[in-house]
Coordinates of C-alpha atoms in Angstrom, one line a residue:
Chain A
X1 CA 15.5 11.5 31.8
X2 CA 17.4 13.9 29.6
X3 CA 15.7 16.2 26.5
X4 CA 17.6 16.9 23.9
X5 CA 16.5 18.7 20.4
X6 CA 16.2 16.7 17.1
X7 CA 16.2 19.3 15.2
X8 CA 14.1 22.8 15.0
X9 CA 10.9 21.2 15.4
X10 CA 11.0 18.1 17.8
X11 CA 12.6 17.2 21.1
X12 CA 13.4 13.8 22.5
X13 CA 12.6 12.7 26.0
X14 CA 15.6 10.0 26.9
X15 CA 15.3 7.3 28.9
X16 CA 18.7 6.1 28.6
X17 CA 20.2 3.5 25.8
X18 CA 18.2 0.8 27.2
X19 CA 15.8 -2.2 26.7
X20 CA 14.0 -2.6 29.9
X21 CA 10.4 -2.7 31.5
X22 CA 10.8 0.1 33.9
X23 CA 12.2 2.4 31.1
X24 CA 9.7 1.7 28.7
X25 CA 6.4 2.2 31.3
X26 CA 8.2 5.5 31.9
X27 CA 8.1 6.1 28.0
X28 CA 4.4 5.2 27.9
X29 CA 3.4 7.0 31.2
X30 CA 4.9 10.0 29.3
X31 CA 3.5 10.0 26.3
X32 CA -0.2 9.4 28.3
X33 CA 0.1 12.4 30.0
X34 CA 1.1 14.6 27.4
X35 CA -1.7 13.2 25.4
X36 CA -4.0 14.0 28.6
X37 CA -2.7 17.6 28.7
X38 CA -3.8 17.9 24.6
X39 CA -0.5 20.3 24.4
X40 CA -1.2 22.9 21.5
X41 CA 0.9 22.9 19.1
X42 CA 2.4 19.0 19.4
X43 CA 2.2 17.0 15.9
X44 CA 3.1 13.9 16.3
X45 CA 4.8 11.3 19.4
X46 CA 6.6 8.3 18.8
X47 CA 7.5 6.1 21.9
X48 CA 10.4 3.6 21.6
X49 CA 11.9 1.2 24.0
X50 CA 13.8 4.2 25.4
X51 CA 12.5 7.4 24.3
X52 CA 9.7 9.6 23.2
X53 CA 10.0 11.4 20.7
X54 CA 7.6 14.7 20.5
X55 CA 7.5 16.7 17.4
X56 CA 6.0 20.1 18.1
X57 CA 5.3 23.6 15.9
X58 CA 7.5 26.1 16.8
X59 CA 5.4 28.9 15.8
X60 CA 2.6 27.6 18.3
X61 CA 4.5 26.4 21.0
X62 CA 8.3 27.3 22.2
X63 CA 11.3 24.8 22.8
X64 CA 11.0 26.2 26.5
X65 CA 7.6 25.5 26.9
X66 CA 7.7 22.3 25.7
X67 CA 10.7 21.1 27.8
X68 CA 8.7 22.8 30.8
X69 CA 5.4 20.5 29.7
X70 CA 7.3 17.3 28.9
X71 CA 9.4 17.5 32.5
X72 CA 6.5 18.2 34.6
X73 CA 4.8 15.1 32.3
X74 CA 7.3 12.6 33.7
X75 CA 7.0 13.5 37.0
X76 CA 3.8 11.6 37.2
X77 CA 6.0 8.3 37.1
X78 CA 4.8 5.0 35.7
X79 CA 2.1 4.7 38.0
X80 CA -0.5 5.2 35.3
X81 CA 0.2 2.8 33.4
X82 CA 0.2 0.0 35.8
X83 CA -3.4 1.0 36.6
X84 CA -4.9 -1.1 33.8
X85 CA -3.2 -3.5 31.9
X86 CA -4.4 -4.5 28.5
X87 CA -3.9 -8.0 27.9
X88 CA -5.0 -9.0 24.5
X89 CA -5.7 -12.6 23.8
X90 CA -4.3 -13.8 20.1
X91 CA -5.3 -16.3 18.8
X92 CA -2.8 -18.6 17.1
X93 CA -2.5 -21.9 15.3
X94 CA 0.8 -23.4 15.2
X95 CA 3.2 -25.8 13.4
X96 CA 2.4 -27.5 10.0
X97 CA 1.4 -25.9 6.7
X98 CA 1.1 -22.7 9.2
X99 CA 4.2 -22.4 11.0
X100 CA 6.7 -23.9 8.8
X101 CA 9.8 -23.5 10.7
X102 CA 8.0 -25.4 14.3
X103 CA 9.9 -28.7 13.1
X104 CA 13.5 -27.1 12.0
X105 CA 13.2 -24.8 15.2
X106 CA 12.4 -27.9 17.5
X107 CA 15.7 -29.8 16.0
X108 CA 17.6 -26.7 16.9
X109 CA 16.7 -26.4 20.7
X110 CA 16.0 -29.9 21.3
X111 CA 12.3 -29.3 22.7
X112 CA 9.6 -31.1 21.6
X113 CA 6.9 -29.0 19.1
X114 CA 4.2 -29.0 21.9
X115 CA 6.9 -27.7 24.4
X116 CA 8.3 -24.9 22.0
X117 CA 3.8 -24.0 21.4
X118 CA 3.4 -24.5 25.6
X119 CA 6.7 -22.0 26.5
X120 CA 5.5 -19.4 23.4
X121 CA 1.7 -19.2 24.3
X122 CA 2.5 -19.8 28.4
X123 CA 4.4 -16.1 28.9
X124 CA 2.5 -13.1 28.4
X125 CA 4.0 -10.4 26.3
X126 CA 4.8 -6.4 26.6
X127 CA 4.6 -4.7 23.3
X128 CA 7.6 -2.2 23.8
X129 CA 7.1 -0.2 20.5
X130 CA 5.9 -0.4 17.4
X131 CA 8.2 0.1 13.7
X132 CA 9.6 -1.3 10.9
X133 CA 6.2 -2.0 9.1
X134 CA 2.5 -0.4 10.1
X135 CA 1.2 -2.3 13.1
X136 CA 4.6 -4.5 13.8
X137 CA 4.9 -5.1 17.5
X138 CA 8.1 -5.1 19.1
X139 CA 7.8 -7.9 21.9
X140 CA 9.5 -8.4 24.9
X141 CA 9.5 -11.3 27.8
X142 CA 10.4 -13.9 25.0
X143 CA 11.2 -17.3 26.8
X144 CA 15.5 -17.9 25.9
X145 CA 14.7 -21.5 25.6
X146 CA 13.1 -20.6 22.2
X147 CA 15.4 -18.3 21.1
X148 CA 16.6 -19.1 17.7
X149 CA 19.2 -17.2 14.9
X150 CA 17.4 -15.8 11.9
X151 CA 17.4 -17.7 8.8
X152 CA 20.3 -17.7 6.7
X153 CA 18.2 -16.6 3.6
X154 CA 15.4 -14.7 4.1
X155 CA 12.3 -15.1 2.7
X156 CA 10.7 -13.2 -0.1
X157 CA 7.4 -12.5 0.9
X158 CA 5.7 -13.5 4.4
X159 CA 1.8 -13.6 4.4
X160 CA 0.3 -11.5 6.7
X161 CA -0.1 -13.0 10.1
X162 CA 2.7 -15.0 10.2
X163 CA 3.9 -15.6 13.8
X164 CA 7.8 -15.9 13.8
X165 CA 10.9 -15.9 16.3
X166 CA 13.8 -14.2 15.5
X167 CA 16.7 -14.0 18.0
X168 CA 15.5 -13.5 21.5
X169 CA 12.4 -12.1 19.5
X170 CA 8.5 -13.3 18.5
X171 CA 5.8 -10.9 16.6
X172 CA 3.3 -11.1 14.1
X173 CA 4.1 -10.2 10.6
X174 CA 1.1 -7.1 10.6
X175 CA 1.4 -7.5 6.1
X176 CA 3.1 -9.4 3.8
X177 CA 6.7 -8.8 4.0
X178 CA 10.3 -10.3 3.3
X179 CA 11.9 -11.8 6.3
X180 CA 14.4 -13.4 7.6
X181 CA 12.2 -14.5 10.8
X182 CA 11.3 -18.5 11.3
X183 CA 7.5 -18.5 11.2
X184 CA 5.8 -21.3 14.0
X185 CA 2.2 -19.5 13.1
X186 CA 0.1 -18.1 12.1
X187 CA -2.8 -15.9 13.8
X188 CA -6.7 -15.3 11.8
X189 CA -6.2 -11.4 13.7
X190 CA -5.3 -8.5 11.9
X191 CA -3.1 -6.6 13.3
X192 CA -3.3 -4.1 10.4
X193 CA -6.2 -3.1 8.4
X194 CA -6.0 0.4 6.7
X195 CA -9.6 0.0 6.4
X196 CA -10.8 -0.1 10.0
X197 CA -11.5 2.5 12.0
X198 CA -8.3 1.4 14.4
X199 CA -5.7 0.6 11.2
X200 CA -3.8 -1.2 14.4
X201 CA -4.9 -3.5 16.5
X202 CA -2.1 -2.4 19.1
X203 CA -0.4 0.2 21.2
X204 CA 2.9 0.7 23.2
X205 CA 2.2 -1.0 26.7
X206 CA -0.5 -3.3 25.9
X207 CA 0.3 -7.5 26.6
X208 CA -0.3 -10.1 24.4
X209 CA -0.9 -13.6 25.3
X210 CA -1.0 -15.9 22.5
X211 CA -3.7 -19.0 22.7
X212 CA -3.2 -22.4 20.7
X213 CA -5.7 -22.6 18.2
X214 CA -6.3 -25.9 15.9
X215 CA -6.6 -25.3 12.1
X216 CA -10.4 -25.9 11.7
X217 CA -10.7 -23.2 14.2
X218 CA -8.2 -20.5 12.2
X219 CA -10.0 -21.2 9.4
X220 CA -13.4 -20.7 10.8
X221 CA -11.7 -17.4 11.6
X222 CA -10.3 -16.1 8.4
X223 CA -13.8 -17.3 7.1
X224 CA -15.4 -14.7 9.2
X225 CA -13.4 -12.6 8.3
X226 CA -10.6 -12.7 11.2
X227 CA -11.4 -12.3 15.1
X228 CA -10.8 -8.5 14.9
Chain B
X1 CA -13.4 17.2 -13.0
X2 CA -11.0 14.5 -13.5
X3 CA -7.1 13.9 -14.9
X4 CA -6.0 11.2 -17.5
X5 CA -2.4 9.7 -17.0
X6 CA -1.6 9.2 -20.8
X7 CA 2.6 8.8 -19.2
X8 CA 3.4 8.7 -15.6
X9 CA 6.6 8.8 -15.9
X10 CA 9.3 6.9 -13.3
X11 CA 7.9 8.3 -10.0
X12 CA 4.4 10.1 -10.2
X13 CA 2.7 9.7 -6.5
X14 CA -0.2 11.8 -4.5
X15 CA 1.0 13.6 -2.0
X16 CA 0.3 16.0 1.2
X17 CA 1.7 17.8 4.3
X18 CA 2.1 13.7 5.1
X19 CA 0.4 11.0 7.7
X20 CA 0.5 11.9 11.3
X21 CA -0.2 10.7 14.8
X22 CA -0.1 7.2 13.6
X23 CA 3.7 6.8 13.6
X24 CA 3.1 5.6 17.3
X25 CA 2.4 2.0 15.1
X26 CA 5.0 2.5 12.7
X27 CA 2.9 4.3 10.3
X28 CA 5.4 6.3 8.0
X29 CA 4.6 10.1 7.3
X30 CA 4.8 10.0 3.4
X31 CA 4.0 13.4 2.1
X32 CA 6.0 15.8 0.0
X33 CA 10.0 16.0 -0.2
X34 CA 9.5 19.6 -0.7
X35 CA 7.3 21.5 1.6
X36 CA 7.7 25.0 0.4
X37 CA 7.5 23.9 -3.7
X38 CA 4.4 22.6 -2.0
X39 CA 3.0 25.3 -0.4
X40 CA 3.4 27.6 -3.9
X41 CA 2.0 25.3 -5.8
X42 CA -1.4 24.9 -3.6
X43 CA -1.1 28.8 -2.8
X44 CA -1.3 29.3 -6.5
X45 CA -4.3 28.2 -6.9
X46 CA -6.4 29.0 -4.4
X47 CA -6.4 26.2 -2.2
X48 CA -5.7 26.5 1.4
X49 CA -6.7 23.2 3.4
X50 CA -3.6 21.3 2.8
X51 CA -5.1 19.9 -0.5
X52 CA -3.0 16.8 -2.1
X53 CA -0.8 17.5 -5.2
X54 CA 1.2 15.3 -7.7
X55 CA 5.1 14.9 -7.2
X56 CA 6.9 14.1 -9.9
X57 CA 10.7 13.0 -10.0
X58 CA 13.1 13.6 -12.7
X59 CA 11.0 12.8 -15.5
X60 CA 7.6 14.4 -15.3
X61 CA 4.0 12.8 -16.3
X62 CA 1.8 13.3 -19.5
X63 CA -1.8 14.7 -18.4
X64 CA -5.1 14.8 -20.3
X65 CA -7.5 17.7 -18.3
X66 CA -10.7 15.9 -18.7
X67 CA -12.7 18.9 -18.0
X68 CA -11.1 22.8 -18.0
X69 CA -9.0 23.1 -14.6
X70 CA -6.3 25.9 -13.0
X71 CA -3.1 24.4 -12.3
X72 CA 0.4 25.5 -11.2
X73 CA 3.6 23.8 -11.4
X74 CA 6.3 24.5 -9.0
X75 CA 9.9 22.8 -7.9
X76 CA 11.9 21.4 -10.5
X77 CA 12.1 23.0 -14.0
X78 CA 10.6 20.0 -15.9
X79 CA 9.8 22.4 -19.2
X80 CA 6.3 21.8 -19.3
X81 CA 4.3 22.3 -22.3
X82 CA 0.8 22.5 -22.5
X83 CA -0.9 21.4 -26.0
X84 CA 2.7 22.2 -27.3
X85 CA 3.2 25.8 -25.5
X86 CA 5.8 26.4 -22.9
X87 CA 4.0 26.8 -19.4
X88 CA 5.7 28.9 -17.2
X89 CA 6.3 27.8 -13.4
X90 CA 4.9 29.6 -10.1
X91 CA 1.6 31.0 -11.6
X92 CA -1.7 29.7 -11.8
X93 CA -2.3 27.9 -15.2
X94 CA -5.8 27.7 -17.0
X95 CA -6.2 24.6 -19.0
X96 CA -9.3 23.7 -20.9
X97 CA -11.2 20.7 -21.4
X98 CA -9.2 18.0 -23.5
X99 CA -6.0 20.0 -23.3
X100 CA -2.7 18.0 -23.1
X101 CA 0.1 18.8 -20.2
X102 CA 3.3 17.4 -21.0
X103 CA 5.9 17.5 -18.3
X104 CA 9.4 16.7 -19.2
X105 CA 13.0 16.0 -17.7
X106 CA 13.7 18.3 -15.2
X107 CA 16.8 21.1 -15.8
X108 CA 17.4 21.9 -12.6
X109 CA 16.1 20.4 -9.8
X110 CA 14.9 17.2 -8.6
X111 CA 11.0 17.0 -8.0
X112 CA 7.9 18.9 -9.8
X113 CA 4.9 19.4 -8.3
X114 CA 1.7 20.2 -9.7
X115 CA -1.9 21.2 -7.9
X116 CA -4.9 21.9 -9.4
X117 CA -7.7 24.0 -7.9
X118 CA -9.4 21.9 -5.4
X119 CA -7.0 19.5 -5.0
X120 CA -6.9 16.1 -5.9
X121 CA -9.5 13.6 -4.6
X122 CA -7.9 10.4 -3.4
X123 CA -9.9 8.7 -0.4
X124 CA -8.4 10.7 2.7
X125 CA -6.3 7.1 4.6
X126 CA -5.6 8.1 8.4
X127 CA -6.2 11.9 7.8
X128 CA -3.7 12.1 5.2
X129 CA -4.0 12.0 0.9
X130 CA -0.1 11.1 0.8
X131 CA 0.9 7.8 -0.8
X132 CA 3.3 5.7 1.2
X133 CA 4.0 3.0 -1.7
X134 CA 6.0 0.9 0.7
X135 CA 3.0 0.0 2.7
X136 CA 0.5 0.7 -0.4
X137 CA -1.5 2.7 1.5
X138 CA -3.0 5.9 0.8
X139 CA -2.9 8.2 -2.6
X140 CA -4.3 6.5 -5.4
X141 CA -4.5 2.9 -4.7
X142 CA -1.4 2.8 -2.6
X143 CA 0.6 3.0 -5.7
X144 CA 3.1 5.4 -8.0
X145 CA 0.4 6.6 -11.0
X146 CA 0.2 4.4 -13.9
X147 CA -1.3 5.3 -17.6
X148 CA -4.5 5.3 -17.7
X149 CA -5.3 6.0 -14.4
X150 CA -7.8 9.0 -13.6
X151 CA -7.5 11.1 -10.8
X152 CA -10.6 13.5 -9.7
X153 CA -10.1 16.3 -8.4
X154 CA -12.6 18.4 -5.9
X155 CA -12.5 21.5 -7.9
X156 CA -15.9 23.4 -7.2
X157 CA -17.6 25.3 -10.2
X158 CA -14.5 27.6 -11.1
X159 CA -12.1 29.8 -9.6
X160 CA -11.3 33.2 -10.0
X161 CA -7.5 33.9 -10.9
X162 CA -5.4 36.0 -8.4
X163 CA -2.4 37.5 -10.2
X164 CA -0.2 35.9 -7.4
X165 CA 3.2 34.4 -9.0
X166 CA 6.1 33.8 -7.3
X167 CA 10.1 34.1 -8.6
X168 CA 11.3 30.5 -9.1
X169 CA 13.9 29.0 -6.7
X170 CA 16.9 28.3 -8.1
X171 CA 18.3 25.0 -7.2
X172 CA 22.1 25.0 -7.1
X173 CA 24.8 22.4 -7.3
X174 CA 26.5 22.7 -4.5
X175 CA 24.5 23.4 -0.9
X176 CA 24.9 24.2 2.8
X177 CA 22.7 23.1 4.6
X178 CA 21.9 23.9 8.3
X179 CA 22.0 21.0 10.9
X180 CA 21.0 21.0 15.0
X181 CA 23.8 18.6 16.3
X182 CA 22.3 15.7 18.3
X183 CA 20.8 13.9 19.6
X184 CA 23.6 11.5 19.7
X185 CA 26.1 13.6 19.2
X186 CA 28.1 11.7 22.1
X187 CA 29.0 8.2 19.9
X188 CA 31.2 10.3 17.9
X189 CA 34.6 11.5 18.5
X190 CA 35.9 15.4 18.3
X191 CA 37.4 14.6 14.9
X192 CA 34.4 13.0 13.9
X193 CA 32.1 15.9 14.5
X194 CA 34.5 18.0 12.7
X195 CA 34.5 15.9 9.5
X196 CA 30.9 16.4 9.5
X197 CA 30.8 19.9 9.4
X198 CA 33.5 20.4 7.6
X199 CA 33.8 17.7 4.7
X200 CA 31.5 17.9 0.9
X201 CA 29.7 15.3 0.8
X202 CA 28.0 14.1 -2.7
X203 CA 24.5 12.6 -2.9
X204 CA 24.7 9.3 -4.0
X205 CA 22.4 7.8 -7.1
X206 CA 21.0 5.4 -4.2
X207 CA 19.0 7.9 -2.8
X208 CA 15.3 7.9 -3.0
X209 CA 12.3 9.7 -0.7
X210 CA 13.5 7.1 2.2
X211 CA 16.9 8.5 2.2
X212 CA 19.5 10.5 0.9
X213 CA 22.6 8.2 0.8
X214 CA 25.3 10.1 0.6
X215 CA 29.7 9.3 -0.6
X216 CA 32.5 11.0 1.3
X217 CA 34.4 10.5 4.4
X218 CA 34.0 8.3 7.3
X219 CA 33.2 9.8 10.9
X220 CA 35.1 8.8 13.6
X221 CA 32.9 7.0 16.2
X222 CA 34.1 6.2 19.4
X223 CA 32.8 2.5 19.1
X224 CA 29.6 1.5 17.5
X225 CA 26.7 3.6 16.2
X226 CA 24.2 0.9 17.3
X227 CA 21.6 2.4 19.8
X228 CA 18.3 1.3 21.0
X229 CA 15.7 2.4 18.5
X230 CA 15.0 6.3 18.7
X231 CA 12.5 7.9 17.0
X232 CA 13.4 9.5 13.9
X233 CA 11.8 12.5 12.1
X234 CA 12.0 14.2 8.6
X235 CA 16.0 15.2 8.4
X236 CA 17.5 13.2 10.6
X237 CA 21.1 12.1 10.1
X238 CA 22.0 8.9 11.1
X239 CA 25.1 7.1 10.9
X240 CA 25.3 3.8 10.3
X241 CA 28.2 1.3 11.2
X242 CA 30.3 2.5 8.1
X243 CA 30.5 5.6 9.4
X244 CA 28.8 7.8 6.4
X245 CA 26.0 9.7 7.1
X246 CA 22.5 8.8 5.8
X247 CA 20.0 12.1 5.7
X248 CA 16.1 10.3 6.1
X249 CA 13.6 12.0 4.2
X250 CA 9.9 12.4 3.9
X251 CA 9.2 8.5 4.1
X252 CA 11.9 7.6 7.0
X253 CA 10.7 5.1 9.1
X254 CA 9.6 6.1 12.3
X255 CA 12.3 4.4 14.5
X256 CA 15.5 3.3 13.8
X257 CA 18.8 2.1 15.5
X258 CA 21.6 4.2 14.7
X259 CA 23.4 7.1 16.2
X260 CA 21.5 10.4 14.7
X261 CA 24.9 12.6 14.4
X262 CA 22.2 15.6 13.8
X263 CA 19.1 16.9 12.2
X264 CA 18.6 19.1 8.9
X265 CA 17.0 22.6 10.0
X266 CA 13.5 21.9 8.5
X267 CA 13.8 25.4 6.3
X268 CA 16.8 23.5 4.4
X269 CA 15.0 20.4 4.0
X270 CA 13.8 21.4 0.6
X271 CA 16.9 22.1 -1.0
X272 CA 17.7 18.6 0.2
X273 CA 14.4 17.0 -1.7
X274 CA 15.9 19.5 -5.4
X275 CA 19.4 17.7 -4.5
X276 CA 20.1 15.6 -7.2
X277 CA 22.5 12.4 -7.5
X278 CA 26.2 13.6 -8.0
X279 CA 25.5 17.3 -6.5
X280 CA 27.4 18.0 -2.8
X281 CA 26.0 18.8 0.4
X282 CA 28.0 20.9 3.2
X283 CA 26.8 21.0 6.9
X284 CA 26.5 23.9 9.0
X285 CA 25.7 23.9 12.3
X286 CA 23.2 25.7 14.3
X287 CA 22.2 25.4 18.0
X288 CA 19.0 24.4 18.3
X289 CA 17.9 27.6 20.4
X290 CA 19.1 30.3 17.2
X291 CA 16.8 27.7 15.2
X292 CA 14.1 28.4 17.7
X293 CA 14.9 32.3 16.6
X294 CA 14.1 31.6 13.0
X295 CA 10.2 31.6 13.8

């Protein structure tokens, strides 16, 4: 791990340029134990696959300091995380009117529909980081199998929900959104509500484990109001 | 106590200090461009919690006080007129019930702000007042102000005026600004590092609060500037595979994957949020432990 400054008021805690498990537990161990230590003067954290990014107040706490705080942080290791694992259970109902790509992306790998639904709901799923939109999860453990190149034209808008797989990727659209991802999905849980008292449904380090639902069942779901 | 929008114009959102401890789920800051125009303008008027102001860009907004209010305009020079009378800038304003403020085109500058005792009182979204408009959330109804829309404000009873004013910035064409190299200094060459510092760059018209896009010369990378994500903060430079620096600004994303080249000393970052489209931007650098000297 290396800090450098970005900037006058945060530093960075490196991991190296990266995507892998190990790195990223060490990201989210980090980030725990600063949190534990309730550092004065720290504003804000942002883990990514490979870094954590700390923004701090200089006039409360000193550059020094901080580095001091944030290295004896990481010597904890990635122990702590390991100690409980969240695994959160999404429901999801596939193919048809709600994942309208499951047919184009089954000519394109050759699998059947209820393979592609059997590989994508049989792995369990790190959430590496979240970006790009409030609440979108950045997943990794995708099956290569299922793997399958953007569309050429993205869409317009997305409904919220949408479960899609783009690249080596899968994630839940958390609101309606362009995107270029092909949707085999769609899940009654919110993953973003600016309304609820947790806004997102996820953190950095949790699993998810998506579970086959069939349409009567999603809709029962959205009718109550979505299984969050 | 309550504002009518009779013309918002083009960009007229709530904002505060901005959204934190929620970019962990990709939760953008929002807030203002211009912290210190920010800081006078709520200073002015009494109000010391952080309260949330209006930002206006370019072209300001046309306000009906619904009830009498003290205001204060600071940033831009948008030659405000209130029922017809020239207001001045950086001193508290009394307007009374039914009075008109009109805000024009700014002179110099990019961004006007204006606070009114109290503050203005939009439902507080994740701690914060600011509007982030790309995810509609926060400010009023997740939006840019519209006419017809009324804003409260939280003003208690009334307010006793302090004589405090303060001498307008003035907002120049041409700025240096002061830049902590890193912290992926490494993807770039000698050269390349050398054309950053050295070269004028000019803001583009492309620039919004996400960004200021910027036209000038390429930096030499040593290959690509695609990284991992990184976390990003307010000033960040990052350089994307064309090799000219993008500055992100008060509603950057929270991650992104190019090579940060630097980031803007957060004193300069308001002459950066007065920058308008067509004016040039130097960089200077400082190590980040003389920043650390600068508090």
């Amino acid at each position: 791990m290396r800090i450098v400054p970005a900037g006058d008021r945060a530093l960075v805690a490196d991991f190296g340029n990266v995507i892998s498990e190990d790195v990223n537990r060490k990201v989210n161990a980090l980030k725990k134990s600063l949190l534990a230590e309730k550092a004065a003067g720290v504003r804000e954290m942002i883990p990514t696959y490979r870094s954590l990014l700390v923004e701090y107040d200089p006039a409360v706490i000193s550059m020094q300091e901080l580095s001091r705080r944030i290295e004896a942080a990481s010597l904890g290791g990635a122990q702590a995380e390991a100690e409980k694992k969240r695994v959160l259970e999404i429901p999801c109902c596939y193919g048809g009117q709600y994942g309208e790509d499951l047919a184009g992306l089954s000519e394109l790998t050759g699998l059947s529909e209820k393979e592609i639904i059997d590989i994508h709901a049989g792995t369990e799923y790190r959430v590496y980081m979240l970006g790009f939109l409030p609440g979108f999860v950045y997943l990794g453990g995708m099956d290569e199998r299922i793997a399958a190149p953007r569309l050429k034209s993205p869409r317009v808008s997305i409904p919220a929900g949408s479960v899609g797989i783009g690249g080596s990727q899968t994630g839940v659209y958390p609101m309606a959104s362009p995107g270029g991802w092909r949707l085999i999905g769609m899940t009654p849980v919110s993953f973003y509500d600016p309304n609820r008292g947790k806004p997102v449904l996820c953190e950095a380090g949790d699993y998810i484990r998506f579970v086959p639902i069939p349409p009567e069942e999603y809709e029962r779901q959205i009718k109550e109001g979505g299984a969050s | 106590m309550s504002v009518l929008v009779k013309t918002p114009g083009p960009l007229t959102t709530v904002q505060d200090e901005g959204r934190f401890f929620y970019q962990s789920s990709g939760i953008r800051p929002s807030g203002v461009m211009d912290g210190a125009a920010y800081e006078a303008a709520n200073a002015l008027v009494g109000n010391v919690k952080g309260e949330a102001v209006l930002e206006m860009t370019f072209l300001g907004a046309t306000l009906e006080f619904q009830s009498a209010a003290w205001f204060a305009l600071t940033g831009a020079d948008m030659q405000a007129k209130l029922d017809g009378v020239p207001v001045e800038r950086y001193r508290a304003v009394r307007a009374e019930a039914g009075q008109t403020l009109a805000v024009g085109m700014a002179a110099t500058g990019c961004r006007g702000y204006l606070a009114v005792w109290g503050g203005f009182d939009v439902p507080l979204v994740m701690g914060s007042r600011s509007t982030d408009v790309s995810a509609k959330l926060g400010g009023f109804e997740g939006r840019a102000l519209k006419a017809g829309d009324v804003l409260p404000t939280l003003a208690a009873d009334d307010w006793t005026p302090t004589d405090l004013c303060y001498e307008p910035p003035v907002y120049e064409s041409e700025i240096t600004v002061r830049v902590v190299p890193g912290p992926q200094e490494e993807y770039f060459t000698a050269a390349g590092v050398d054309t950053f510092f050295s070269a004028a760059y000019e803001i583009s018209p492309n620039s919004d609060r996400m960004g200021l896009r910027l036209d000038g010369p390429e930096i030499e990378r040593i290959s690509g500037t695609d990284i991992v994500s990184d976390g990003i903060v307010f000033g960040s430079i990052q350089v994307p595979s064309g090799g000219v620096p993008i500055i992100l600004m008060a509603d950057h994303q929270t991650a992104g994957g190019y090579a940060k080249i630097g980031t803007v000393l957060s004193f300069d970052l308001p002459k950066l949020a007065q920058a308008r489209p067509g004016d040039v931007v130097r960089f200077e650098k400082i190590s980040a432990e003389d920043a650390q000297k600068l508090y």
